[in-house]
Amino acid sequence: MYFSDLGIIALILALGFALYTVIASIIGAMRSAPPLVASAKRSLLAVTFFLLLASGALVVSFLTHDFGVNYVAEHSSSSMSWYFVTAAFYGGQEGSLLYWAFVLSLFSALFVITSKRAPAALVPYVMATLMGIESFFLFMLATLSNPFVRSAVAPKDGAGLNPLLMDPGMLVHPPMLLMGYMSFSLPFAFAVAALITGRLNAEWLRSIRRWMLAAWTLQTAGLLLGAWWAYHVLGWGGYWSWDPVENAALLPWLTATAFLHSTMVQERRGMLKVWNLSLVIACFALSIFGTFEVRSGLISSVHSFAYSDIGAYFFGFLAVIILFSSALFFFRLPALRAEQEFDSIVSREGVFLLNNLLLIGITFATLWGTLFPLISAAFRGQTMTMGPPFYNQVIAPMIVLLVLAMGIGPLLAWRRTSLSALWRNISVPAILAALCALILPLLGVTDVAANIGFTVCTFTGGAILYEIWRGARVRHRHGESYPKAVYMLFQRYRQRYGGYIVHLGLVFLVAGIIGSHYFQQQKDATLKPGQDMSVAGYRFTYLGNIDEKASDKETISSQVQVWRDGQLQGYLYPGRVIYATYPDQPTSAIEIKTFVATDVYVYLADWQGAAQATIRVFINPLVPFVWWGGLLMILGGILCWWPARRRLASAVRTRETKKPESVVEKPAEVADGGVIA
């Protein structure tokens, strides 16, 4: 008996238990039968066990080089390092689907284990929804996309992994992004349960906040790792090309970001109920759309799999999700009336609404640009694509407005804010922004759009730091040192100040995008030993090529000196790697050296023997800001998600329920952080 046989049996059993969980959960809820619901919980845990068994069987098949398994033979070889062999688990369509299903079962099991914290009436329907999704993936795995199918004759060796995936980023980027896609299943399941039961008050929102924060943080990490992988592997000097698959991964992140902001309005004011439910449904639908797009083969991308019949099934599944969710949504629509109305546009909820409209505008523009090739082919008979200029012209202004709204929002009160109070609160960041706008032209930043972008980033960054300082100042007046005051703010009010860290990270990221977009410089030169080229004050001296051969690959590297101001800064070795299994697909070995906040990016475009090379150099200002900003966003997301001590959380809730919801006209510089509330 092969491990692949064990994997097939495990998939079939997992499918059976998943279907039983759906049925038992629904019947248990309808008949108010706790033993049946408990049985469904145990059945769900069994699904997790069998998917763990199936995943383990596939990993063992890879590690033992069982090339009788088609999937193993197509995505690995005996010469590959063990870590790339293990990563080949999710390197193809079948394995990535198994990974999706396995991680969904883990998250579902985690929900069952912690289900006492969720409203009891919702739990059975949440399990039924999760296992309904799981059943679809298990059906695909057991029939059309089975990773355990064996060939009649096993080859002596496998084809190996795609050379583009033979990179350390492969070990973390795909699993993180797939986990991000999958994790939107939990909030969606809660939304479906709330619609079915009619429990549409703020209770279901509180239940899913941490699940949505986890999904948002995972997707943020996946997007950041994807940008890092593209920057270090593809060799075109950038990190985001508005590729259709990149766009598809961004879409649920945008709607999740909108939800995390608008949910505060519903909890505080009882408004935007329809909007919030729509966003949760959209998050999951867009995550399935991204999974469908990668597997349909309809849109060309460096990230997508080859065309497969599985795409049609995913499209059908997406249609079922949209129709089923819409039917429930419209059925419960009368119960989703807002409890209050907007008192003023100049209020925190007004800025949150603007924030949401901008995020949805960006989502729609991105989706339109992604689908336009299909739309043009259907209506005009020719495939037309939307390139980066479209996205830059349409989306960039909305991003600048979004960053500006991020800075203004925390400075406003709920309900309404007078103009005098508004000016009092924004005066400090406004002065910083004005100074930035005046100084930048003196430093050589003459592009108006870049100046506006940097000025807005300065305003919002200043507003965030100003709010943190105000909160620390209040605690300092009560006897705490400033370092301790800042620590206690983040310790006691993690969601608020974790959100500030996320916003500060986005400011850094946007500043990095502006710098690299407007001020990137590029130059190509064909050089012989001793010759040099100069770009943006850097001089590059070519010394020759180095050819290194191993059993599984050949590496050609160019030795290049980097000089600045007459001083040798170091040596770079841009190269190409030619794998024995894919001799016609040489991959790039990019060399990147960072000088403070500027990347020197060197790429070997071509070579002739040992004494000639075509070197392509990019000077990328502020790209490190993109990575620093992304890490801050992830850190802020974790901080928002991290559970506070129960005693403290209870005390905060008690205090907040005692607060009168009155109109605030001046900064609430009180011991809870000095933020307008």
Short mmCIF file of C-alpha atoms in Angstrom, two decimals, residues 142-516:
data_model
loop_
_atom_site.label_atom_id
_atom_site.label_comp_id
_atom_site.label_asym_id
_atom_site.label_seq_id
_atom_site.Cartn_x
_atom_site.Cartn_y
_atom_site.Cartn_z
CA ALA A 142 -11.48 13.50 -4.63
CA THR A 143 -12.56 13.69 -8.27
CA LEU A 144 -11.22 16.29 -10.71
CA SER A 145 -8.07 17.51 -9.01
CA ASN A 146 -6.73 14.57 -7.01
CA PRO A 147 -3.05 14.98 -6.04
CA PHE A 148 -2.69 11.23 -5.41
CA VAL A 149 -3.39 9.90 -8.92
CA ARG A 150 -0.71 7.37 -9.94
CA SER A 151 0.73 6.64 -13.37
CA ALA A 152 0.98 3.15 -14.79
CA VAL A 153 4.77 3.48 -15.14
CA ALA A 154 6.74 5.63 -12.71
CA PRO A 155 9.45 7.82 -14.32
CA LYS A 156 13.00 7.54 -13.01
CA ASP A 157 13.00 11.20 -12.02
CA GLY A 158 10.57 14.08 -11.81
CA ALA A 159 10.30 17.22 -13.93
CA GLY A 160 11.22 19.50 -11.02
CA LEU A 161 9.64 22.64 -9.69
CA ASN A 162 9.06 25.68 -11.89
CA PRO A 163 12.37 27.63 -11.78
CA LEU A 164 10.58 30.85 -10.77
CA LEU A 165 9.44 29.05 -7.63
CA MET A 166 12.95 27.86 -6.68
CA ASP A 167 13.36 30.79 -4.34
CA PRO A 168 13.16 31.18 -0.54
CA GLY A 169 10.08 33.35 -1.05
CA MET A 170 8.31 30.23 -2.31
CA LEU A 171 8.50 28.80 1.20
CA VAL A 172 6.36 31.55 2.70
CA HIS A 173 4.51 33.62 0.06
CA PRO A 174 2.10 31.05 -1.48
CA PRO A 175 1.04 29.41 1.81
CA MET A 176 0.50 32.79 3.45
CA LEU A 177 -1.59 34.12 0.56
CA LEU A 178 -3.63 30.92 0.31
CA MET A 179 -4.21 31.06 4.05
CA GLY A 180 -5.35 34.66 3.66
CA TYR A 181 -7.85 33.70 0.96
CA MET A 182 -9.15 30.83 3.08
CA SER A 183 -9.46 32.81 6.32
CA PHE A 184 -12.24 34.99 4.89
CA SER A 185 -14.42 31.87 5.17
CA LEU A 186 -14.89 32.39 8.92
CA PRO A 187 -16.41 35.90 8.79
CA PHE A 188 -18.56 34.79 5.85
CA ALA A 189 -19.82 31.80 7.85
CA PHE A 190 -20.77 34.11 10.73
CA ALA A 191 -22.59 36.44 8.34
CA VAL A 192 -24.56 33.53 6.87
CA ALA A 193 -25.41 32.27 10.37
CA ALA A 194 -26.58 35.74 11.43
CA LEU A 195 -28.77 36.04 8.33
CA ILE A 196 -30.30 32.59 8.81
CA THR A 197 -31.06 33.10 12.51
CA GLY A 198 -32.02 36.76 12.20
CA ARG A 199 -29.60 37.73 14.98
CA LEU A 200 -28.38 40.87 13.22
CA ASN A 201 -27.48 43.07 16.17
CA ALA A 202 -23.92 44.05 17.05
CA GLU A 203 -23.32 40.65 18.69
CA TRP A 204 -22.37 38.89 15.46
CA LEU A 205 -20.02 41.76 14.60
CA ARG A 206 -18.18 41.37 17.88
CA SER A 207 -17.93 37.65 17.23
CA ILE A 208 -16.20 38.04 13.88
CA ARG A 209 -13.98 41.05 14.52
CA ARG A 210 -10.94 39.01 15.53
CA TRP A 211 -11.54 36.49 12.73
CA MET A 212 -11.64 39.33 10.20
CA LEU A 213 -8.56 40.94 11.76
CA ALA A 214 -6.74 37.61 11.44
CA ALA A 215 -7.82 37.28 7.80
CA TRP A 216 -6.80 40.87 7.05
CA THR A 217 -3.39 40.43 8.69
CA LEU A 218 -2.71 37.16 6.86
CA GLN A 219 -3.72 38.69 3.53
CA THR A 220 -1.53 41.72 4.26
CA ALA A 221 1.42 39.42 4.91
CA GLY A 222 0.67 37.45 1.75
CA LEU A 223 0.52 40.59 -0.39
CA LEU A 224 3.72 41.98 1.12
CA LEU A 225 5.58 38.70 0.60
CA GLY A 226 4.28 38.55 -2.97
CA ALA A 227 5.60 42.04 -3.68
CA TRP A 228 8.93 41.11 -2.09
CA TRP A 229 9.13 37.93 -4.21
CA ALA A 230 8.41 39.83 -7.44
CA TYR A 231 11.01 42.46 -6.52
CA HIS A 232 13.73 39.89 -5.82
CA VAL A 233 12.96 37.33 -8.53
CA LEU A 234 11.38 38.77 -11.68
CA GLY A 235 14.08 41.32 -12.49
CA TRP A 236 12.04 44.26 -13.80
CA GLY A 237 12.97 46.59 -10.97
CA GLY A 238 9.53 46.84 -9.37
CA TYR A 239 7.33 45.06 -6.84
CA TRP A 240 3.79 45.55 -8.16
CA SER A 241 2.80 45.38 -11.83
CA TRP A 242 -1.02 45.30 -11.55
CA ASP A 243 -0.91 41.71 -12.73
CA PRO A 244 -4.41 40.11 -12.75
CA VAL A 245 -3.52 37.61 -10.04
CA GLU A 246 -1.92 40.32 -7.89
CA ASN A 247 -5.09 42.36 -8.32
CA ALA A 248 -7.29 39.42 -7.35
CA ALA A 249 -5.36 39.04 -4.08
CA LEU A 250 -5.76 42.76 -3.37
CA LEU A 251 -9.55 42.82 -3.83
CA PRO A 252 -10.66 40.99 -0.63
CA TRP A 253 -8.04 42.93 1.32
CA LEU A 254 -9.65 46.20 0.24
CA THR A 255 -13.17 45.12 1.21
CA ALA A 256 -11.92 43.69 4.51
CA THR A 257 -10.23 47.02 5.27
CA ALA A 258 -13.50 48.81 4.55
CA PHE A 259 -15.39 46.43 6.85
CA LEU A 260 -12.98 46.86 9.76
CA HIS A 261 -13.65 50.60 9.64
CA SER A 262 -17.40 50.58 9.03
CA THR A 263 -18.06 48.00 11.74
CA MET A 264 -17.05 50.61 14.31
CA VAL A 265 -19.83 52.86 13.02
CA GLN A 266 -22.41 50.10 13.45
CA GLU A 267 -21.25 49.25 16.96
CA ARG A 268 -21.15 52.90 18.01
CA ARG A 269 -24.15 54.34 16.18
CA GLY A 270 -26.19 51.36 14.92
CA MET A 271 -25.64 52.44 11.29
CA LEU A 272 -24.28 50.82 8.08
CA LYS A 273 -25.78 47.39 8.85
CA VAL A 274 -26.56 46.67 5.20
CA TRP A 275 -23.13 47.91 4.19
CA ASN A 276 -21.30 45.70 6.69
CA LEU A 277 -23.07 42.51 5.70
CA SER A 278 -22.44 43.30 2.05
CA LEU A 279 -18.73 43.78 2.72
CA VAL A 280 -18.37 40.46 4.57
CA ILE A 281 -20.06 38.61 1.71
CA ALA A 282 -17.93 40.50 -0.82
CA CYS A 283 -14.72 39.53 1.01
CA PHE A 284 -15.42 35.83 0.68
CA ALA A 285 -16.81 36.06 -2.86
CA LEU A 286 -13.70 37.94 -3.97
CA SER A 287 -11.43 35.39 -2.30
CA ILE A 288 -13.15 32.62 -4.27
CA PHE A 289 -12.91 34.80 -7.39
CA GLY A 290 -9.15 35.02 -6.86
CA THR A 291 -8.92 31.25 -6.44
CA PHE A 292 -11.02 30.79 -9.60
CA GLU A 293 -8.96 33.27 -11.63
CA VAL A 294 -5.67 31.50 -10.87
CA ARG A 295 -7.12 28.14 -11.90
CA SER A 296 -9.33 29.05 -14.84
CA GLY A 297 -6.55 29.92 -17.29
CA LEU A 298 -8.80 32.65 -18.70
CA ILE A 299 -6.38 35.46 -17.82
CA SER A 300 -2.67 35.25 -18.56
CA SER A 301 -0.38 35.78 -15.56
CA VAL A 302 3.03 34.68 -14.34
CA HIS A 303 1.24 33.51 -11.18
CA SER A 304 -1.58 31.44 -12.72
CA PHE A 305 -1.84 27.73 -13.42
CA ALA A 306 -2.42 26.32 -16.87
CA TYR A 307 -5.96 26.08 -18.23
CA SER A 308 -8.04 23.44 -16.45
CA ASP A 309 -11.64 22.25 -16.42
CA ILE A 310 -11.67 22.96 -12.70
CA GLY A 311 -12.18 26.66 -13.46
CA ALA A 312 -15.77 26.04 -14.57
CA TYR A 313 -16.58 24.35 -11.25
CA PHE A 314 -15.12 27.25 -9.30
CA PHE A 315 -17.17 29.67 -11.37
CA GLY A 316 -20.28 27.66 -10.53
CA PHE A 317 -19.34 27.62 -6.85
CA LEU A 318 -18.85 31.40 -6.94
CA ALA A 319 -22.27 31.81 -8.56
CA VAL A 320 -23.89 29.67 -5.84
CA ILE A 321 -22.22 31.75 -3.11
CA ILE A 322 -23.43 35.02 -4.62
CA LEU A 323 -26.99 33.79 -5.26
CA PHE A 324 -27.37 32.09 -1.87
CA SER A 325 -25.94 35.06 0.04
CA SER A 326 -28.03 37.54 -1.92
CA ALA A 327 -31.22 35.59 -1.28
CA LEU A 328 -30.56 35.54 2.48
CA PHE A 329 -29.56 39.19 2.40
CA PHE A 330 -32.72 40.41 0.70
CA PHE A 331 -34.87 38.15 2.89
CA ARG A 332 -33.49 39.87 6.01
CA LEU A 333 -33.27 43.36 4.51
CA PRO A 334 -36.25 44.76 6.50
CA ALA A 335 -34.42 43.90 9.74
CA LEU A 336 -31.34 45.88 8.72
CA ARG A 337 -32.69 49.38 9.20
CA ALA A 338 -30.26 51.90 10.65
CA GLU A 339 -30.95 52.88 14.25
CA GLN A 340 -29.68 56.44 13.77
CA GLU A 341 -28.86 58.85 10.96
CA PHE A 342 -25.80 60.92 10.16
CA ASP A 343 -25.82 64.18 12.10
CA SER A 344 -23.00 65.81 10.17
CA ILE A 345 -20.49 65.04 7.46
CA VAL A 346 -17.83 66.66 9.64
CA SER A 347 -17.76 63.75 12.08
CA ARG A 348 -15.83 60.57 12.61
CA GLU A 349 -18.55 58.41 11.07
CA GLY A 350 -18.65 60.79 8.10
CA VAL A 351 -14.94 60.24 7.47
CA PHE A 352 -15.39 56.48 7.93
CA LEU A 353 -18.07 56.55 5.24
CA LEU A 354 -15.75 58.50 2.92
CA ASN A 355 -13.01 56.00 3.74
CA ASN A 356 -15.33 53.14 2.74
CA LEU A 357 -16.44 54.80 -0.49
CA LEU A 358 -12.82 55.33 -1.52
CA LEU A 359 -11.89 51.73 -0.72
CA ILE A 360 -14.84 50.42 -2.71
CA GLY A 361 -13.94 52.79 -5.55
CA ILE A 362 -10.42 51.34 -5.59
CA THR A 363 -11.89 47.83 -5.48
CA PHE A 364 -14.18 48.49 -8.42
CA ALA A 365 -11.44 50.11 -10.51
CA THR A 366 -9.10 47.20 -9.81
CA LEU A 367 -11.78 44.64 -10.62
CA TRP A 368 -12.70 46.47 -13.84
CA GLY A 369 -9.10 46.59 -14.98
CA THR A 370 -8.66 42.90 -14.16
CA LEU A 371 -11.77 41.76 -16.05
CA PHE A 372 -11.46 44.19 -18.96
CA PRO A 373 -9.56 41.70 -21.19
CA LEU A 374 -12.48 39.26 -20.89
CA ILE A 375 -15.07 42.01 -21.38
CA SER A 376 -13.33 43.40 -24.45
CA ALA A 377 -12.94 39.92 -25.94
CA ALA A 378 -16.64 39.19 -25.38
CA PHE A 379 -18.00 42.45 -26.82
CA ARG A 380 -15.38 43.59 -29.32
CA GLY A 381 -13.85 40.32 -30.44
CA GLN A 382 -10.32 41.34 -29.41
CA THR A 383 -8.49 41.12 -26.11
CA MET A 384 -7.49 44.50 -24.69
CA THR A 385 -5.66 44.94 -21.41
CA MET A 386 -5.48 47.72 -18.84
CA GLY A 387 -1.84 48.54 -18.11
CA PRO A 388 -0.26 50.37 -15.16
CA PRO A 389 -1.09 53.84 -16.60
CA PHE A 390 -4.82 53.14 -16.14
CA TYR A 391 -4.38 52.11 -12.51
CA ASN A 392 -2.00 54.97 -11.76
CA GLN A 393 -4.35 57.59 -13.19
CA VAL A 394 -7.55 56.22 -11.67
CA ILE A 395 -6.47 54.72 -8.36
CA ALA A 396 -3.60 56.98 -7.27
CA PRO A 397 -5.85 60.03 -6.55
CA MET A 398 -8.19 57.85 -4.48
CA ILE A 399 -5.25 56.50 -2.46
CA VAL A 400 -4.07 60.04 -1.70
CA LEU A 401 -7.57 61.00 -0.53
CA LEU A 402 -7.73 57.81 1.53
CA VAL A 403 -4.45 58.64 3.30
CA LEU A 404 -5.74 62.17 3.96
CA ALA A 405 -8.97 60.77 5.44
CA MET A 406 -6.90 58.48 7.67
CA GLY A 407 -5.24 61.54 9.15
CA ILE A 408 -8.41 63.57 9.64
CA GLY A 409 -10.66 60.80 11.01
CA PRO A 410 -9.08 60.36 14.47
CA LEU A 411 -9.16 64.13 14.97
CA LEU A 412 -12.95 64.30 14.66
CA ALA A 413 -15.67 63.58 17.19
CA TRP A 414 -18.56 61.20 16.78
CA ARG A 415 -21.82 62.84 15.59
CA ARG A 416 -20.36 66.26 14.69
CA THR A 417 -17.34 68.50 15.17
CA SER A 418 -17.37 72.29 15.03
CA LEU A 419 -15.00 74.01 12.63
CA SER A 420 -13.18 75.70 15.51
CA ALA A 421 -12.56 72.35 17.22
CA LEU A 422 -11.51 70.83 13.88
CA TRP A 423 -8.92 73.53 13.27
CA ARG A 424 -7.63 73.21 16.84
CA ASN A 425 -7.07 69.50 16.31
CA ILE A 426 -5.54 69.59 12.83
CA SER A 427 -3.36 72.68 13.27
CA VAL A 428 -0.18 70.82 14.27
CA PRO A 429 -0.24 68.21 11.45
CA ALA A 430 -1.37 70.92 9.00
CA ILE A 431 1.66 73.06 9.87
CA LEU A 432 3.96 70.05 9.39
CA ALA A 433 2.37 69.35 6.01
CA ALA A 434 2.76 72.99 4.94
CA LEU A 435 6.45 72.92 5.89
CA CYS A 436 6.87 69.72 3.88
CA ALA A 437 5.23 71.31 0.82
CA LEU A 438 7.59 74.29 1.09
CA ILE A 439 10.80 72.34 1.71
CA LEU A 440 10.41 69.62 -0.94
CA PRO A 441 10.91 71.94 -3.96
CA LEU A 442 14.07 73.25 -2.30
CA LEU A 443 15.31 69.65 -2.13
CA GLY A 444 14.65 69.11 -5.83
CA VAL A 445 11.17 67.53 -5.68
CA THR A 446 9.54 69.59 -8.42
CA ASP A 447 6.89 67.12 -9.55
CA VAL A 448 3.55 68.50 -8.34
CA ALA A 449 1.89 65.09 -7.91
CA ALA A 450 4.82 63.74 -5.89
CA ASN A 451 4.83 66.88 -3.74
CA ILE A 452 1.11 66.52 -3.03
CA GLY A 453 1.56 62.84 -2.14
CA PHE A 454 4.46 63.48 0.24
CA THR A 455 2.59 66.40 1.82
CA VAL A 456 -0.49 64.29 2.50
CA CYS A 457 1.71 61.52 3.96
CA THR A 458 3.36 64.10 6.23
CA PHE A 459 -0.03 65.39 7.39
CA THR A 460 -1.37 61.93 8.21
CA GLY A 461 1.86 60.69 9.79
CA GLY A 462 1.99 63.86 11.87
CA ALA A 463 -1.65 63.45 12.92
CA ILE A 464 -1.05 59.87 14.06
CA LEU A 465 2.07 60.72 16.05
CA TYR A 466 0.30 63.79 17.47
CA GLU A 467 -2.56 61.61 18.75
CA ILE A 468 -0.13 59.18 20.37
CA TRP A 469 1.71 62.09 21.97
CA ARG A 470 -1.53 63.58 23.31
CA GLY A 471 -2.47 60.29 24.91
CA ALA A 472 1.00 59.90 26.43
CA ARG A 473 0.89 63.50 27.69
CA VAL A 474 -2.33 62.83 29.61
CA ARG A 475 -0.85 59.77 31.32
CA HIS A 476 2.37 61.67 32.00
CA ARG A 477 0.34 64.29 33.88
CA HIS A 478 -0.81 61.46 36.13
CA GLY A 479 2.76 60.58 37.07
CA GLU A 480 3.91 58.11 34.41
CA SER A 481 7.11 58.57 32.45
CA TYR A 482 6.62 59.11 28.73
CA PRO A 483 8.00 55.66 27.70
CA LYS A 484 5.74 53.93 30.22
CA ALA A 485 2.80 56.11 29.19
CA VAL A 486 3.19 55.07 25.54
CA TYR A 487 3.55 51.42 26.56
CA MET A 488 0.41 51.55 28.69
CA LEU A 489 -1.57 53.16 25.85
CA PHE A 490 -0.76 50.25 23.57
CA GLN A 491 -1.22 47.72 26.36
CA ARG A 492 -4.67 48.94 27.42
CA TYR A 493 -6.15 50.17 24.13
CA ARG A 494 -4.75 47.74 21.61
CA GLN A 495 -7.38 48.11 18.93
CA ARG A 496 -7.18 51.90 18.85
CA TYR A 497 -3.41 52.23 18.95
CA GLY A 498 -2.82 49.09 16.92
CA GLY A 499 -4.95 50.80 14.27
CA TYR A 500 -2.68 53.84 14.49
CA ILE A 501 0.33 51.59 13.82
CA VAL A 502 -1.45 50.14 10.77
CA HIS A 503 -2.18 53.65 9.49
CA LEU A 504 1.40 54.75 10.11
CA GLY A 505 2.59 51.68 8.19
CA LEU A 506 0.35 52.59 5.26
CA VAL A 507 1.80 56.12 5.28
CA PHE A 508 5.30 54.65 5.00
CA LEU A 509 4.17 52.28 2.26
CA VAL A 510 2.51 55.02 0.21
CA ALA A 511 5.58 57.27 0.62
CA GLY A 512 7.72 54.38 -0.66
CA ILE A 513 5.44 53.92 -3.66
CA ILE A 514 5.60 57.64 -4.47
CA GLY A 515 9.39 57.71 -4.21
CA SER A 516 9.99 54.61 -6.33
#
